[in-house]
JSON list of C-alpha atoms and ligand atoms in Angstrom, two decimals:
[
{"chain": "A", "resi": 10, "resn": "UNK", "atom": "CA", "xyz": [0.00, 0.00, 0.00]},
{"chain": "A", "resi": 11, "resn": "UNK", "atom": "CA", "xyz": [1.30, 3.50, -0.85]},
{"chain": "A", "resi": 12, "resn": "UNK", "atom": "CA", "xyz": [2.48, 5.50, 2.16]},
{"chain": "A", "resi": 13, "resn": "UNK", "atom": "CA", "xyz": [1.71, 9.14, 2.95]},
{"chain": "A", "resi": 14, "resn": "UNK", "atom": "CA", "xyz": [4.52, 11.67, 3.24]},
{"chain": "A", "resi": 15, "resn": "UNK", "atom": "CA", "xyz": [5.33, 11.94, 7.00]},
{"chain": "A", "resi": 16, "resn": "UNK", "atom": "CA", "xyz": [4.54, 15.68, 6.76]},
{"chain": "A", "resi": 17, "resn": "UNK", "atom": "CA", "xyz": [0.98, 14.81, 5.77]},
{"chain": "A", "resi": 18, "resn": "UNK", "atom": "CA", "xyz": [0.45, 12.75, 8.90]},
{"chain": "A", "resi": 19, "resn": "UNK", "atom": "CA", "xyz": [1.74, 15.51, 11.18]},
{"chain": "A", "resi": 20, "resn": "UNK", "atom": "CA", "xyz": [-0.71, 18.15, 9.96]},
{"chain": "A", "resi": 21, "resn": "UNK", "atom": "CA", "xyz": [-3.84, 16.22, 10.94]},
{"chain": "A", "resi": 22, "resn": "UNK", "atom": "CA", "xyz": [-5.33, 17.07, 14.35]},
{"chain": "A", "resi": 23, "resn": "UNK", "atom": "CA", "xyz": [-7.18, 14.06, 15.85]},
{"chain": "A", "resi": 24, "resn": "UNK", "atom": "CA", "xyz": [-9.78, 14.86, 18.53]},
{"chain": "A", "resi": 25, "resn": "UNK", "atom": "CA", "xyz": [-11.11, 11.78, 20.34]},
{"chain": "A", "resi": 26, "resn": "UNK", "atom": "CA", "xyz": [-14.56, 12.46, 21.79]},
{"chain": "A", "resi": 27, "resn": "UNK", "atom": "CA", "xyz": [-17.03, 10.43, 23.83]},
{"chain": "A", "resi": 28, "resn": "UNK", "atom": "CA", "xyz": [-19.86, 9.59, 21.44]},
{"chain": "A", "resi": 29, "resn": "UNK", "atom": "CA", "xyz": [-21.67, 10.71, 18.24]},
{"chain": "A", "resi": 30, "resn": "UNK", "atom": "CA", "xyz": [-23.58, 13.37, 20.17]},
{"chain": "A", "resi": 31, "resn": "UNK", "atom": "CA", "xyz": [-20.36, 15.01, 21.37]},
{"chain": "A", "resi": 32, "resn": "UNK", "atom": "CA", "xyz": [-18.97, 14.83, 17.82]},
{"chain": "A", "resi": 33, "resn": "UNK", "atom": "CA", "xyz": [-22.11, 16.60, 16.54]},
{"chain": "A", "resi": 34, "resn": "UNK", "atom": "CA", "xyz": [-21.94, 19.21, 19.30]},
{"chain": "A", "resi": 35, "resn": "UNK", "atom": "CA", "xyz": [-18.25, 19.98, 18.63]},
{"chain": "A", "resi": 36, "resn": "UNK", "atom": "CA", "xyz": [-18.80, 19.99, 14.87]},
{"chain": "A", "resi": 37, "resn": "UNK", "atom": "CA", "xyz": [-21.71, 22.42, 15.12]},
{"chain": "A", "resi": 38, "resn": "UNK", "atom": "CA", "xyz": [-19.67, 24.77, 17.33]},
{"chain": "A", "resi": 39, "resn": "UNK", "atom": "CA", "xyz": [-16.71, 24.52, 14.92]},
{"chain": "A", "resi": 40, "resn": "UNK", "atom": "CA", "xyz": [-18.87, 25.42, 11.91]},
{"chain": "A", "resi": 41, "resn": "UNK", "atom": "CA", "xyz": [-20.42, 28.40, 13.70]},
{"chain": "A", "resi": 42, "resn": "UNK", "atom": "CA", "xyz": [-16.98, 29.64, 14.82]},
{"chain": "A", "resi": 43, "resn": "UNK", "atom": "CA", "xyz": [-15.59, 29.34, 11.28]},
{"chain": "A", "resi": 44, "resn": "UNK", "atom": "CA", "xyz": [-18.64, 31.13, 9.90]},
{"chain": "A", "resi": 45, "resn": "UNK", "atom": "CA", "xyz": [-18.38, 34.06, 12.31]},
{"chain": "A", "resi": 46, "resn": "UNK", "atom": "CA", "xyz": [-14.68, 34.50, 11.48]},
{"chain": "A", "resi": 47, "resn": "UNK", "atom": "CA", "xyz": [-15.23, 34.23, 7.69]},
{"chain": "A", "resi": 48, "resn": "UNK", "atom": "CA", "xyz": [-18.16, 36.67, 7.68]},
{"chain": "A", "resi": 49, "resn": "UNK", "atom": "CA", "xyz": [-16.21, 39.10, 9.86]},
{"chain": "A", "resi": 50, "resn": "UNK", "atom": "CA", "xyz": [-13.07, 38.91, 7.70]},
{"chain": "A", "resi": 51, "resn": "UNK", "atom": "CA", "xyz": [-14.54, 38.36, 4.20]},
{"chain": "A", "resi": 52, "resn": "UNK", "atom": "CA", "xyz": [-18.24, 39.13, 4.39]},
{"chain": "A", "resi": 53, "resn": "UNK", "atom": "CA", "xyz": [-19.25, 35.60, 3.45]},
{"chain": "A", "resi": 54, "resn": "UNK", "atom": "CA", "xyz": [-18.85, 31.95, 4.57]},
{"chain": "A", "resi": 55, "resn": "UNK", "atom": "CA", "xyz": [-18.24, 29.29, 1.91]},
{"chain": "A", "resi": 56, "resn": "UNK", "atom": "CA", "xyz": [-19.02, 25.87, 3.39]},
{"chain": "A", "resi": 57, "resn": "UNK", "atom": "CA", "xyz": [-18.88, 22.45, 1.71]},
{"chain": "A", "resi": 58, "resn": "UNK", "atom": "CA", "xyz": [-21.26, 19.84, 3.18]},
{"chain": "A", "resi": 59, "resn": "UNK", "atom": "CA", "xyz": [-20.46, 16.18, 3.72]},
{"chain": "A", "resi": 60, "resn": "UNK", "atom": "CA", "xyz": [-22.81, 13.48, 2.52]},
{"chain": "A", "resi": 61, "resn": "UNK", "atom": "CA", "xyz": [-23.71, 10.15, 4.07]},
{"chain": "A", "resi": 62, "resn": "UNK", "atom": "CA", "xyz": [-25.52, 9.76, 7.41]},
{"chain": "A", "resi": 63, "resn": "UNK", "atom": "CA", "xyz": [-22.94, 10.86, 10.01]},
{"chain": "A", "resi": 64, "resn": "UNK", "atom": "CA", "xyz": [-23.39, 14.65, 9.53]},
{"chain": "A", "resi": 65, "resn": "UNK", "atom": "CA", "xyz": [-27.21, 14.54, 10.02]},
{"chain": "A", "resi": 66, "resn": "UNK", "atom": "CA", "xyz": [-27.03, 15.20, 13.78]},
{"chain": "A", "resi": 67, "resn": "UNK", "atom": "CA", "xyz": [-24.62, 18.12, 13.20]},
{"chain": "A", "resi": 68, "resn": "UNK", "atom": "CA", "xyz": [-27.02, 19.58, 10.61]},
{"chain": "A", "resi": 69, "resn": "UNK", "atom": "CA", "xyz": [-29.96, 19.19, 13.02]},
{"chain": "A", "resi": 70, "resn": "UNK", "atom": "CA", "xyz": [-28.02, 21.22, 15.62]},
{"chain": "A", "resi": 71, "resn": "UNK", "atom": "CA", "xyz": [-27.20, 23.89, 13.03]},
{"chain": "A", "resi": 72, "resn": "UNK", "atom": "CA", "xyz": [-30.93, 24.14, 12.24]},
{"chain": "A", "resi": 73, "resn": "UNK", "atom": "CA", "xyz": [-31.44, 25.29, 15.86]},
{"chain": "A", "resi": 74, "resn": "UNK", "atom": "CA", "xyz": [-28.56, 27.81, 15.80]},
{"chain": "A", "resi": 75, "resn": "UNK", "atom": "CA", "xyz": [-28.65, 31.56, 15.21]},
{"chain": "A", "resi": 76, "resn": "UNK", "atom": "CA", "xyz": [-26.30, 32.82, 12.45]},
{"chain": "A", "resi": 77, "resn": "UNK", "atom": "CA", "xyz": [-25.99, 35.44, 9.69]},
{"chain": "A", "resi": 78, "resn": "UNK", "atom": "CA", "xyz": [-27.49, 32.88, 7.30]},
{"chain": "A", "resi": 79, "resn": "UNK", "atom": "CA", "xyz": [-27.72, 35.32, 4.38]},
{"chain": "A", "resi": 80, "resn": "UNK", "atom": "CA", "xyz": [-23.89, 35.44, 4.29]},
{"chain": "A", "resi": 81, "resn": "UNK", "atom": "CA", "xyz": [-23.62, 31.64, 4.01]},
{"chain": "A", "resi": 82, "resn": "UNK", "atom": "CA", "xyz": [-22.80, 29.95, 0.66]},
{"chain": "A", "resi": 83, "resn": "UNK", "atom": "CA", "xyz": [-23.42, 26.16, 0.66]},
{"chain": "A", "resi": 84, "resn": "UNK", "atom": "CA", "xyz": [-21.70, 23.63, -1.63]},
{"chain": "A", "resi": 85, "resn": "UNK", "atom": "CA", "xyz": [-21.69, 19.82, -1.59]},
{"chain": "A", "resi": 86, "resn": "UNK", "atom": "CA", "xyz": [-18.65, 17.53, -1.45]},
{"chain": "A", "resi": 87, "resn": "UNK", "atom": "CA", "xyz": [-20.41, 14.99, -3.65]},
{"chain": "A", "resi": 88, "resn": "UNK", "atom": "CA", "xyz": [-23.78, 13.82, -4.83]},
{"chain": "A", "resi": 89, "resn": "UNK", "atom": "CA", "xyz": [-25.33, 10.53, -5.78]},
{"chain": "A", "resi": 90, "resn": "UNK", "atom": "CA", "xyz": [-26.75, 10.35, -9.32]},
{"chain": "A", "resi": 91, "resn": "UNK", "atom": "CA", "xyz": [-30.40, 10.02, -8.33]},
{"chain": "A", "resi": 92, "resn": "UNK", "atom": "CA", "xyz": [-33.55, 12.11, -9.01]},
{"chain": "A", "resi": 93, "resn": "UNK", "atom": "CA", "xyz": [-33.52, 15.45, -7.09]},
{"chain": "A", "resi": 94, "resn": "UNK", "atom": "CA", "xyz": [-36.29, 14.40, -4.68]},
{"chain": "A", "resi": 95, "resn": "UNK", "atom": "CA", "xyz": [-34.80, 10.96, -3.94]},
{"chain": "A", "resi": 96, "resn": "UNK", "atom": "CA", "xyz": [-34.38, 10.50, -0.16]},
{"chain": "A", "resi": 97, "resn": "UNK", "atom": "CA", "xyz": [-30.88, 9.04, -0.73]},
{"chain": "A", "resi": 98, "resn": "UNK", "atom": "CA", "xyz": [-29.57, 12.26, -2.27]},
{"chain": "A", "resi": 99, "resn": "UNK", "atom": "CA", "xyz": [-27.00, 13.98, -0.04]},
{"chain": "A", "resi": 100, "resn": "UNK", "atom": "CA", "xyz": [-28.67, 17.32, -0.79]},
{"chain": "A", "resi": 101, "resn": "UNK", "atom": "CA", "xyz": [-32.08, 16.00, 0.38]},
{"chain": "A", "resi": 102, "resn": "UNK", "atom": "CA", "xyz": [-30.60, 14.91, 3.73]},
{"chain": "A", "resi": 103, "resn": "UNK", "atom": "CA", "xyz": [-29.06, 18.37, 4.25]},
{"chain": "A", "resi": 104, "resn": "UNK", "atom": "CA", "xyz": [-32.30, 20.12, 3.24]},
{"chain": "A", "resi": 105, "resn": "UNK", "atom": "CA", "xyz": [-34.53, 18.02, 5.50]},
{"chain": "A", "resi": 106, "resn": "UNK", "atom": "CA", "xyz": [-32.27, 18.18, 8.57]},
{"chain": "A", "resi": 107, "resn": "UNK", "atom": "CA", "xyz": [-31.17, 21.84, 8.22]},
{"chain": "A", "resi": 108, "resn": "UNK", "atom": "CA", "xyz": [-31.33, 23.92, 5.05]},
{"chain": "A", "resi": 109, "resn": "UNK", "atom": "CA", "xyz": [-35.13, 23.95, 4.76]},
{"chain": "A", "resi": 110, "resn": "UNK", "atom": "CA", "xyz": [-35.31, 25.21, 8.37]},
{"chain": "A", "resi": 111, "resn": "UNK", "atom": "CA", "xyz": [-33.07, 28.31, 8.18]},
{"chain": "A", "resi": 112, "resn": "UNK", "atom": "CA", "xyz": [-33.05, 31.45, 6.02]},
{"chain": "A", "resi": 113, "resn": "UNK", "atom": "CA", "xyz": [-30.02, 30.77, 3.80]},
{"chain": "A", "resi": 114, "resn": "UNK", "atom": "CA", "xyz": [-31.14, 32.30, 0.47]},
{"chain": "A", "resi": 115, "resn": "UNK", "atom": "CA", "xyz": [-32.02, 29.57, -2.07]},
{"chain": "A", "resi": 116, "resn": "UNK", "atom": "CA", "xyz": [-29.56, 31.09, -4.56]},
{"chain": "A", "resi": 117, "resn": "UNK", "atom": "CA", "xyz": [-26.78, 30.53, -2.00]},
{"chain": "A", "resi": 118, "resn": "UNK", "atom": "CA", "xyz": [-27.35, 26.77, -1.89]},
{"chain": "A", "resi": 119, "resn": "UNK", "atom": "CA", "xyz": [-25.40, 25.27, -4.78]},
{"chain": "A", "resi": 120, "resn": "UNK", "atom": "CA", "xyz": [-26.96, 21.86, -5.44]},
{"chain": "A", "resi": 121, "resn": "UNK", "atom": "CA", "xyz": [-25.06, 19.46, -7.72]},
{"chain": "A", "resi": 122, "resn": "UNK", "atom": "CA", "xyz": [-27.24, 18.68, -10.76]},
{"chain": "A", "resi": 123, "resn": "UNK", "atom": "CA", "xyz": [-26.74, 14.92, -10.51]},
{"chain": "A", "resi": 124, "resn": "UNK", "atom": "CA", "xyz": [-29.92, 13.71, -12.16]},
{"chain": "A", "resi": 125, "resn": "UNK", "atom": "CA", "xyz": [-28.35, 13.43, -15.62]},
{"chain": "A", "resi": 126, "resn": "UNK", "atom": "CA", "xyz": [-25.09, 11.88, -16.85]},
{"chain": "A", "resi": 127, "resn": "UNK", "atom": "CA", "xyz": [-22.32, 12.24, -14.21]},
{"chain": "A", "resi": 128, "resn": "UNK", "atom": "CA", "xyz": [-19.94, 13.76, -16.78]},
{"chain": "A", "resi": 129, "resn": "UNK", "atom": "CA", "xyz": [-22.48, 16.48, -17.62]},
{"chain": "A", "resi": 130, "resn": "UNK", "atom": "CA", "xyz": [-23.14, 17.27, -13.95]},
{"chain": "A", "resi": 131, "resn": "UNK", "atom": "CA", "xyz": [-19.41, 17.31, -13.13]},
{"chain": "A", "resi": 132, "resn": "UNK", "atom": "CA", "xyz": [-18.66, 19.79, -15.89]},
{"chain": "A", "resi": 133, "resn": "UNK", "atom": "CA", "xyz": [-21.49, 22.09, -14.81]},
{"chain": "A", "resi": 134, "resn": "UNK", "atom": "CA", "xyz": [-20.49, 22.04, -11.13]},
{"chain": "A", "resi": 135, "resn": "UNK", "atom": "CA", "xyz": [-16.79, 22.60, -11.87]},
{"chain": "A", "resi": 136, "resn": "UNK", "atom": "CA", "xyz": [-17.49, 26.17, -12.98]},
{"chain": "A", "resi": 137, "resn": "UNK", "atom": "CA", "xyz": [-19.41, 26.88, -9.76]},
{"chain": "A", "resi": 138, "resn": "UNK", "atom": "CA", "xyz": [-16.57, 25.43, -7.68]},
{"chain": "A", "resi": 139, "resn": "UNK", "atom": "CA", "xyz": [-13.92, 27.39, -9.60]},
{"chain": "A", "resi": 140, "resn": "UNK", "atom": "CA", "xyz": [-15.78, 30.61, -8.78]},
{"chain": "A", "resi": 141, "resn": "UNK", "atom": "CA", "xyz": [-16.02, 29.68, -5.07]},
{"chain": "A", "resi": 142, "resn": "UNK", "atom": "CA", "xyz": [-12.43, 28.68, -4.28]},
{"chain": "A", "resi": 143, "resn": "UNK", "atom": "CA", "xyz": [-10.93, 28.84, -1.73]},
{"chain": "A", "resi": 144, "resn": "UNK", "atom": "CA", "xyz": [-13.59, 27.46, 0.59]},
{"chain": "A", "resi": 145, "resn": "UNK", "atom": "CA", "xyz": [-13.62, 28.47, 4.22]},
{"chain": "A", "resi": 146, "resn": "UNK", "atom": "CA", "xyz": [-14.55, 25.06, 5.61]},
{"chain": "A", "resi": 147, "resn": "UNK", "atom": "CA", "xyz": [-15.05, 21.60, 4.09]},
{"chain": "A", "resi": 148, "resn": "UNK", "atom": "CA", "xyz": [-16.98, 18.96, 6.04]},
{"chain": "A", "resi": 149, "resn": "UNK", "atom": "CA", "xyz": [-16.25, 15.33, 5.13]},
{"chain": "A", "resi": 150, "resn": "UNK", "atom": "CA", "xyz": [-17.14, 11.83, 6.26]},
{"chain": "A", "resi": 151, "resn": "UNK", "atom": "CA", "xyz": [-15.00, 8.69, 6.10]},
{"chain": "A", "resi": 152, "resn": "UNK", "atom": "CA", "xyz": [-15.99, 5.37, 4.58]},
{"chain": "A", "resi": 153, "resn": "UNK", "atom": "CA", "xyz": [-14.93, 2.04, 6.12]},
{"chain": "A", "resi": 154, "resn": "UNK", "atom": "CA", "xyz": [-12.49, 1.65, 3.19]},
{"chain": "A", "resi": 155, "resn": "UNK", "atom": "CA", "xyz": [-10.99, 5.12, 3.70]},
{"chain": "A", "resi": 156, "resn": "UNK", "atom": "CA", "xyz": [-13.01, 6.82, 0.97]},
{"chain": "A", "resi": 157, "resn": "UNK", "atom": "CA", "xyz": [-14.24, 10.35, 1.44]},
{"chain": "A", "resi": 158, "resn": "UNK", "atom": "CA", "xyz": [-16.84, 12.25, -0.58]},
{"chain": "A", "resi": 159, "resn": "UNK", "atom": "CA", "xyz": [-17.08, 9.93, -3.62]},
{"chain": "A", "resi": 160, "resn": "UNK", "atom": "CA", "xyz": [-13.31, 9.48, -3.91]},
{"chain": "A", "resi": 161, "resn": "UNK", "atom": "CA", "xyz": [-12.77, 5.74, -3.56]},
{"chain": "A", "resi": 162, "resn": "UNK", "atom": "CA", "xyz": [-9.48, 3.82, -3.19]},
{"chain": "A", "resi": 163, "resn": "UNK", "atom": "CA", "xyz": [-8.29, 2.33, -6.54]},
{"chain": "A", "resi": 164, "resn": "UNK", "atom": "CA", "xyz": [-10.42, 4.76, -8.60]},
{"chain": "A", "resi": 165, "resn": "UNK", "atom": "CA", "xyz": [-8.24, 7.13, -10.63]},
{"chain": "A", "resi": 166, "resn": "UNK", "atom": "CA", "xyz": [-9.31, 10.56, -11.88]},
{"chain": "A", "resi": 167, "resn": "UNK", "atom": "CA", "xyz": [-7.50, 13.33, -13.81]},
{"chain": "A", "resi": 168, "resn": "UNK", "atom": "CA", "xyz": [-5.69, 15.37, -11.12]},
{"chain": "A", "resi": 169, "resn": "UNK", "atom": "CA", "xyz": [-6.42, 18.59, -12.99]},
{"chain": "A", "resi": 170, "resn": "UNK", "atom": "CA", "xyz": [-10.20, 18.30, -12.53]},
{"chain": "A", "resi": 171, "resn": "UNK", "atom": "CA", "xyz": [-12.06, 20.22, -9.81]},
{"chain": "A", "resi": 172, "resn": "UNK", "atom": "CA", "xyz": [-15.06, 17.89, -10.07]},
{"chain": "A", "resi": 173, "resn": "UNK", "atom": "CA", "xyz": [-15.05, 14.24, -11.17]},
{"chain": "A", "resi": 174, "resn": "UNK", "atom": "CA", "xyz": [-17.72, 12.01, -12.69]},
{"chain": "A", "resi": 175, "resn": "UNK", "atom": "CA", "xyz": [-17.72, 8.67, -10.84]},
{"chain": "A", "resi": 176, "resn": "UNK", "atom": "CA", "xyz": [-18.92, 5.36, -12.29]},
{"chain": "A", "resi": 177, "resn": "UNK", "atom": "CA", "xyz": [-18.84, 1.89, -10.67]},
{"chain": "A", "resi": 178, "resn": "UNK", "atom": "CA", "xyz": [-18.58, 3.33, -7.17]},
{"chain": "A", "resi": 179, "resn": "UNK", "atom": "CA", "xyz": [-18.24, 0.46, -4.63]},
{"chain": "A", "resi": 180, "resn": "UNK", "atom": "CA", "xyz": [-20.79, 2.23, -2.40]},
{"chain": "A", "resi": 181, "resn": "UNK", "atom": "CA", "xyz": [-24.23, 2.44, -4.08]},
{"chain": "A", "resi": 182, "resn": "UNK", "atom": "CA", "xyz": [-25.37, 4.16, -6.13]},
{"chain": "A", "resi": 183, "resn": "UNK", "atom": "CA", "xyz": [-22.63, 3.41, -8.66]},
{"chain": "A", "resi": 184, "resn": "UNK", "atom": "CA", "xyz": [-22.84, 6.76, -10.43]},
{"chain": "A", "resi": 185, "resn": "UNK", "atom": "CA", "xyz": [-21.84, 9.89, -8.53]},
{"chain": "A", "resi": 186, "resn": "UNK", "atom": "CA", "xyz": [-20.32, 13.34, -8.85]},
{"chain": "A", "resi": 187, "resn": "UNK", "atom": "CA", "xyz": [-17.54, 14.36, -6.46]},
{"chain": "A", "resi": 188, "resn": "UNK", "atom": "CA", "xyz": [-15.28, 17.28, -5.75]},
{"chain": "A", "resi": 189, "resn": "UNK", "atom": "CA", "xyz": [-11.68, 16.29, -6.39]},
{"chain": "A", "resi": 190, "resn": "UNK", "atom": "CA", "xyz": [-8.79, 16.07, -3.93]},
{"chain": "A", "resi": 191, "resn": "UNK", "atom": "CA", "xyz": [-7.56, 19.36, -5.42]},
{"chain": "A", "resi": 192, "resn": "UNK", "atom": "CA", "xyz": [-10.89, 21.15, -4.88]},
{"chain": "A", "resi": 193, "resn": "UNK", "atom": "CA", "xyz": [-11.49, 19.75, -1.38]},
{"chain": "A", "resi": 194, "resn": "UNK", "atom": "CA", "xyz": [-7.95, 20.75, -0.42]},
{"chain": "A", "resi": 195, "resn": "UNK", "atom": "CA", "xyz": [-8.48, 24.38, -1.53]},
{"chain": "A", "resi": 196, "resn": "UNK", "atom": "CA", "xyz": [-10.03, 25.28, 1.82]},
{"chain": "A", "resi": 197, "resn": "UNK", "atom": "CA", "xyz": [-8.82, 27.13, 4.90]},
{"chain": "A", "resi": 198, "resn": "UNK", "atom": "CA", "xyz": [-10.04, 24.26, 7.05]},
{"chain": "A", "resi": 199, "resn": "UNK", "atom": "CA", "xyz": [-11.23, 20.67, 6.61]},
{"chain": "A", "resi": 200, "resn": "UNK", "atom": "CA", "xyz": [-13.25, 18.90, 9.32]},
{"chain": "A", "resi": 201, "resn": "UNK", "atom": "CA", "xyz": [-13.89, 15.15, 9.21]},
{"chain": "A", "resi": 202, "resn": "UNK", "atom": "CA", "xyz": [-16.76, 13.67, 11.22]},
{"chain": "A", "resi": 203, "resn": "UNK", "atom": "CA", "xyz": [-16.08, 9.98, 11.96]},
{"chain": "A", "resi": 204, "resn": "UNK", "atom": "CA", "xyz": [-18.18, 7.79, 14.27]},
{"chain": "A", "resi": 205, "resn": "UNK", "atom": "CA", "xyz": [-18.83, 4.08, 14.68]},
{"chain": "A", "resi": 206, "resn": "UNK", "atom": "CA", "xyz": [-16.85, 0.87, 15.01]},
{"chain": "A", "resi": 207, "resn": "UNK", "atom": "CA", "xyz": [-16.99, 0.22, 11.27]},
{"chain": "A", "resi": 208, "resn": "UNK", "atom": "CA", "xyz": [-14.64, 3.19, 10.72]},
{"chain": "A", "resi": 209, "resn": "UNK", "atom": "CA", "xyz": [-12.00, 2.04, 13.22]},
{"chain": "A", "resi": 210, "resn": "UNK", "atom": "CA", "xyz": [-9.87, 0.08, 10.74]},
{"chain": "A", "resi": 211, "resn": "UNK", "atom": "CA", "xyz": [-9.87, 2.93, 8.22]},
{"chain": "A", "resi": 212, "resn": "UNK", "atom": "CA", "xyz": [-8.80, 5.38, 10.96]},
{"chain": "A", "resi": 213, "resn": "UNK", "atom": "CA", "xyz": [-6.02, 3.01, 12.07]},
{"chain": "A", "resi": 214, "resn": "UNK", "atom": "CA", "xyz": [-4.78, 2.65, 8.48]},
{"chain": "A", "resi": 215, "resn": "UNK", "atom": "CA", "xyz": [-4.86, 6.43, 8.00]},
{"chain": "A", "resi": 216, "resn": "UNK", "atom": "CA", "xyz": [-2.93, 7.00, 11.24]},
{"chain": "A", "resi": 217, "resn": "UNK", "atom": "CA", "xyz": [-0.42, 4.32, 10.18]},
{"chain": "A", "resi": 218, "resn": "UNK", "atom": "CA", "xyz": [0.33, 6.28, 7.01]},
{"chain": "A", "resi": 219, "resn": "UNK", "atom": "CA", "xyz": [-1.82, 4.56, 4.39]},
{"chain": "A", "resi": 220, "resn": "UNK", "atom": "CA", "xyz": [-2.38, 6.80, 1.36]},
{"chain": "A", "resi": 221, "resn": "UNK", "atom": "CA", "xyz": [-6.19, 6.66, 1.52]},
{"chain": "A", "resi": 222, "resn": "UNK", "atom": "CA", "xyz": [-8.34, 9.21, -0.34]},
{"chain": "A", "resi": 223, "resn": "UNK", "atom": "CA", "xyz": [-9.20, 10.88, 3.03]},
{"chain": "A", "resi": 224, "resn": "UNK", "atom": "CA", "xyz": [-5.49, 11.11, 3.86]},
{"chain": "A", "resi": 225, "resn": "UNK", "atom": "CA", "xyz": [-4.74, 12.97, 0.63]},
{"chain": "A", "resi": 226, "resn": "UNK", "atom": "CA", "xyz": [-6.90, 15.98, 1.50]},
{"chain": "A", "resi": 227, "resn": "UNK", "atom": "CA", "xyz": [-4.65, 18.95, 2.41]},
{"chain": "A", "resi": 228, "resn": "UNK", "atom": "CA", "xyz": [-1.81, 19.75, 2.55]},
{"chain": "A", "resi": 229, "resn": "UNK", "atom": "CA", "xyz": [-2.33, 23.52, 2.93]},
{"chain": "A", "resi": 230, "resn": "UNK", "atom": "CA", "xyz": [-5.61, 23.17, 4.80]},
{"chain": "A", "resi": 231, "resn": "UNK", "atom": "CA", "xyz": [-5.81, 22.73, 8.57]},
{"chain": "A", "resi": 232, "resn": "UNK", "atom": "CA", "xyz": [-7.29, 19.21, 8.84]},
{"chain": "A", "resi": 233, "resn": "UNK", "atom": "CA", "xyz": [-9.15, 18.16, 11.99]},
{"chain": "A", "resi": 234, "resn": "UNK", "atom": "CA", "xyz": [-10.74, 14.74, 12.54]},
{"chain": "A", "resi": 235, "resn": "UNK", "atom": "CA", "xyz": [-13.47, 14.42, 15.18]},
{"chain": "A", "resi": 236, "resn": "UNK", "atom": "CA", "xyz": [-13.70, 10.78, 16.30]},
{"chain": "A", "resi": 237, "resn": "UNK", "atom": "CA", "xyz": [-16.06, 9.11, 18.74]},
{"chain": "A", "resi": 238, "resn": "UNK", "atom": "CA", "xyz": [-14.69, 6.36, 21.04]},
{"chain": "A", "resi": 239, "resn": "UNK", "atom": "CA", "xyz": [-16.01, 3.59, 18.78]},
{"chain": "A", "resi": 240, "resn": "UNK", "atom": "CA", "xyz": [-14.06, 4.90, 15.77]},
{"chain": "A", "resi": 241, "resn": "UNK", "atom": "CA", "xyz": [-10.87, 5.60, 17.74]},
{"chain": "A", "resi": 242, "resn": "UNK", "atom": "CA", "xyz": [-8.44, 2.64, 17.41]},
{"chain": "A", "resi": 243, "resn": "UNK", "atom": "CA", "xyz": [-6.60, 3.79, 20.57]},
{"chain": "A", "resi": 244, "resn": "UNK", "atom": "CA", "xyz": [-9.75, 3.15, 22.64]},
{"chain": "A", "resi": 245, "resn": "UNK", "atom": "CA", "xyz": [-10.77, -0.35, 23.81]},
{"chain": "A", "resi": 246, "resn": "UNK", "atom": "CA", "xyz": [-14.04, -1.82, 22.57]},
{"chain": "B", "resi": 323, "resn": "6PG", "atom": "C1", "xyz": [-21.82, 9.38, 0.43]},
{"chain": "B", "resi": 323, "resn": "6PG", "atom": "C2", "xyz": [-20.77, 10.20, 1.16]},
{"chain": "B", "resi": 323, "resn": "6PG", "atom": "C3", "xyz": [-19.68, 9.33, 1.69]},
{"chain": "B", "resi": 323, "resn": "6PG", "atom": "C4", "xyz": [-19.89, 9.24, 3.18]},
{"chain": "B", "resi": 323, "resn": "6PG", "atom": "C5", "xyz": [-19.10, 8.10, 3.78]},
{"chain": "B", "resi": 323, "resn": "6PG", "atom": "C6", "xyz": [-19.52, 7.90, 5.25]},
{"chain": "B", "resi": 323, "resn": "6PG", "atom": "O1", "xyz": [-22.32, 9.81, -0.60]},
{"chain": "B", "resi": 323, "resn": "6PG", "atom": "O2", "xyz": [-22.12, 8.31, 0.95]},
{"chain": "B", "resi": 323, "resn": "6PG", "atom": "O3", "xyz": [-20.34, 11.24, 0.48]},
{"chain": "B", "resi": 323, "resn": "6PG", "atom": "O4", "xyz": [-18.38, 9.78, 1.44]},
{"chain": "B", "resi": 323, "resn": "6PG", "atom": "O5", "xyz": [-19.47, 10.47, 3.79]},
{"chain": "B", "resi": 323, "resn": "6PG", "atom": "O6", "xyz": [-19.38, 6.93, 3.04]},
{"chain": "B", "resi": 323, "resn": "6PG", "atom": "O7", "xyz": [-20.90, 7.60, 5.24]},
{"chain": "B", "resi": 323, "resn": "6PG", "atom": "P1", "xyz": [-21.70, 7.50, 6.65]},
{"chain": "B", "resi": 323, "resn": "6PG", "atom": "O8", "xyz": [-21.61, 8.87, 7.28]},
{"chain": "B", "resi": 323, "resn": "6PG", "atom": "O9", "xyz": [-23.12, 7.16, 6.24]},
{"chain": "B", "resi": 323, "resn": "6PG", "atom": "O10", "xyz": [-21.01, 6.44, 7.46]}
]
């Protein structure tokens, strides 16, 4: 297995927390802190949302928070190629748990058009991403194989792309659209939310220097990983 450069390992900050609720609480506070700083310094907050199920409890907490929502610009790390109203769409999860409950202007929520061919959607989203870089904060999850967004081990993509079309993804659905390592790395901060025993081996491999997709995000960004005890290989279970 390829190894990471030792410098890459050093720049990741691992925070081991009690349980998924504490991860959600710390993640929500981190997002709000980043937002306040970005709005104060730059008049806007450009946030990339993670997909999957882990971030749902963080999004539910954000739905109850008070913030300058009209300064927020929302992007998505990846999207599954499904109809827009399909419950398995990452954008639908974010809308139902948070975005439909706060006053972020609709034009500030940049949904990935993933209902057509992935190549077409990737090209269209790349121009939106190019106009948004650098992000202020990127939220990401971690798969049990070390994937993040829809960047899977053993799948190669042109490094020059900001957004990739994905086919034959090992995690259904097979067709997806994902921001690239390059795009996800063009952020002031990256925050991973990782909970559950099924992530423990991927975390251990990452910490041991495996060159997993999640481990390749950086190197200029400040990368923080929030772990619960179940996902932390240094904790007994
Ligand atoms: C997706 C996500 C994916 C997810 C991880 C973790 O479309 O599924 O983008 O990268 O973040 O697979 O998923 P869970 O949070 O559901 O464990």
